[in-house]
Amino acid sequence: EEQKRVGRPYAPEAVFHAVEAINTIGFDNVNYDLIYGLEGQQRESWFASLGATVAFVPKTITLYPVVFRPLTVIQKRAERDTSGFLPDESKYALYDESVAYLADRGFRQDSFVRFTTLPRGGLRQETADFAGVPLLGLGAGARSYSDRVHYSTDYAVRRTATLDIIGGFIDHAHSHDHPVDRGFLLDDDERRRRFCVLNLSLGRLDPAEYARRFGGAGLQHLAPELDALAAEGCVEVMADGTYQLTPRGFKYSNVMGELFKSPRVDALESTYVPE
């Protein structure tokens, strides 16, 4: 019933068939995504899903709170009636219980959403991306991240717009020197802000690594934000000067990231029109 309400009406048996195939192949690390706070979801049904997922014995589990992205099925249903969705306070309560539930079963938290039994990051691609390794996206709707440029092909949610984008991508005459027409050029300030947000999202911001990355620069220009996080108990300053996320910091890391947004990005977001 929860799946049907979000536009994913496949049979639950399909999940178990997929898990069986995955286990037969024997991948070293498999991640399973779950979403909490869905319309009509109750605490009991959430923990039934989480318990079934833990029983698959994955190395990594990612727990996403439901979000109301423009033009999606979830947003449209919420616009008609919000009574079926949990309020934020209840979602945070589910988060707290879920963190404790997974910790009791040997999972280590390595971001707001991700939990793993591995000694390293549970999602290698994201860990590398957040650490500054360039990421090349291929295909319609793919996003790419280099040190100074974030760019993508077009992106949409509505079916007709999405099909137009895919058709245009297939019919396009690709060449190695095709110019990027959708992107964001990062200046030094944006690069520094991004470094702080992403490293804190992984649980640790190292001023020495920051200095190596940015030619000896210190974190003084972001001292008010970091001091505020320490005062709120979201980060702990370690003996070597690194900023370590606390459990409270993991819990509010999405909100925490807003502290580091630049006025430039705020202005761009305010003018964004979804398709």
GROMACS .gro file of N, CA, C and O in nm, residues 17 58 63 109 115 126 129 151-153 163 167 175 193 195 204 215 242 244-245 247 255 269 273-274:
model
  100
   17HIS      N    1   1.289  -1.154  -0.490
   17HIS     CA    2   1.356  -1.218  -0.604
   17HIS      C    3   1.489  -1.147  -0.634
   17HIS      O    4   1.590  -1.213  -0.662
   58PRO      N    5   2.260  -0.695   0.447
   58PRO     CA    6   2.339  -0.607   0.361
   58PRO      C    7   2.454  -0.544   0.439
   58PRO      O    8   2.451  -0.538   0.562
   63LEU      N    9   1.871   0.528   0.473
   63LEU     CA   10   1.737   0.564   0.518
   63LEU      C   11   1.709   0.709   0.483
   63LEU      O   12   1.770   0.800   0.539
  109GLN      N   13   2.709   0.457   1.164
  109GLN     CA   14   2.655   0.568   1.085
  109GLN      C   15   2.770   0.644   1.022
  109GLN      O   16   2.864   0.685   1.089
  115PHE      N   17   2.417   0.394   0.674
  115PHE     CA   18   2.464   0.311   0.784
  115PHE      C   19   2.533   0.189   0.723
  115PHE      O   20   2.482   0.130   0.628
  126GLU      N   21   3.003   0.805  -0.348
  126GLU     CA   22   2.970   0.930  -0.279
  126GLU      C   23   3.084   0.975  -0.189
  126GLU      O   24   3.115   1.094  -0.180
  129ASP      N   25   3.336   1.130  -0.412
  129ASP     CA   26   3.287   1.259  -0.461
  129ASP      C   27   3.297   1.365  -0.353
  129ASP      O   28   3.344   1.477  -0.375
  151TYR      N   29   2.816   2.045  -1.392
  151TYR     CA   30   2.737   2.060  -1.513
  151TYR      C   31   2.653   1.935  -1.536
  151TYR      O   32   2.676   1.829  -1.477
  152SER      N   33   2.555   1.949  -1.624
  152SER     CA   34   2.464   1.836  -1.648
  152SER      C   35   2.398   1.852  -1.783
  152SER      O   36   2.402   1.960  -1.845
  153THR      N   37   2.335   1.742  -1.829
  153THR     CA   38   2.239   1.755  -1.936
  153THR      C   39   2.107   1.798  -1.873
  153THR      O   40   2.097   1.809  -1.751
  163LEU      N   41   1.066   1.255  -2.160
  163LEU     CA   42   1.079   1.185  -2.288
  163LEU      C   43   1.141   1.275  -2.395
  163LEU      O   44   1.220   1.229  -2.478
  167GLY      N   45   1.482   1.183  -2.590
  167GLY     CA   46   1.484   1.183  -2.735
  167GLY      C   47   1.589   1.277  -2.791
  167GLY      O   48   1.662   1.245  -2.885
  175SER      N   49   3.001   1.523  -2.972
  175SER     CA   50   3.141   1.544  -3.011
  175SER      C   51   3.222   1.577  -2.887
  175SER      O   52   3.168   1.623  -2.786
  193ARG      N   53   3.330   2.654   0.047
  193ARG     CA   54   3.205   2.620   0.114
  193ARG      C   55   3.166   2.475   0.086
  193ARG      O   56   3.125   2.402   0.175
  195PHE      N   57   3.363   2.226   0.009
  195PHE     CA   58   3.454   2.137   0.081
  195PHE      C   59   3.407   2.118   0.225
  195PHE      O   60   3.405   2.006   0.276
  204ARG      N   61   3.357   1.457   0.931
  204ARG     CA   62   3.486   1.508   0.981
  204ARG      C   63   3.540   1.615   0.887
  204ARG      O   64   3.551   1.594   0.767
  215GLY      N   65   4.582   2.604  -0.062
  215GLY     CA   66   4.705   2.682  -0.059
  215GLY      C   67   4.739   2.745   0.074
  215GLY      O   68   4.784   2.860   0.078
  242THR      N   69   4.060   1.897   1.434
  242THR     CA   70   3.956   1.857   1.341
  242THR      C   71   3.818   1.874   1.405
  242THR      O   72   3.802   1.868   1.527
  244GLN      N   73   3.463   1.715   1.442
  244GLN     CA   74   3.399   1.584   1.431
  244GLN      C   75   3.250   1.599   1.455
  244GLN      O   76   3.208   1.661   1.554
  245LEU      N   77   3.169   1.542   1.364
  245LEU     CA   78   3.025   1.547   1.386
  245LEU      C   79   2.985   1.464   1.507
  245LEU      O   80   3.034   1.353   1.525
  247PRO      N   81   2.654   1.283   1.727
  247PRO     CA   82   2.524   1.225   1.686
  247PRO      C   83   2.420   1.333   1.655
  247PRO      O   84   2.342   1.318   1.561
  255VAL      N   85   2.017   2.037   0.778
  255VAL     CA   86   1.995   2.176   0.820
  255VAL      C   87   2.129   2.248   0.833
  255VAL      O   88   2.143   2.364   0.794
  269GLU      N   89   1.860   2.954  -0.644
  269GLU     CA   90   1.753   2.865  -0.603
  269GLU      C   91   1.617   2.934  -0.605
  269GLU      O   92   1.516   2.874  -0.637
  273VAL      N   93   1.285   2.715  -1.173
  273VAL     CA   94   1.149   2.674  -1.214
  273VAL      C   95   1.156   2.527  -1.256
  273VAL      O   96   1.218   2.495  -1.358
  274PRO      N   97   1.093   2.435  -1.181
  274PRO     CA   98   1.098   2.292  -1.219
  274PRO      C   99   1.018   2.263  -1.343
  274PRO      O  100   0.918   2.331  -1.373
   0.00000   0.00000   0.00000
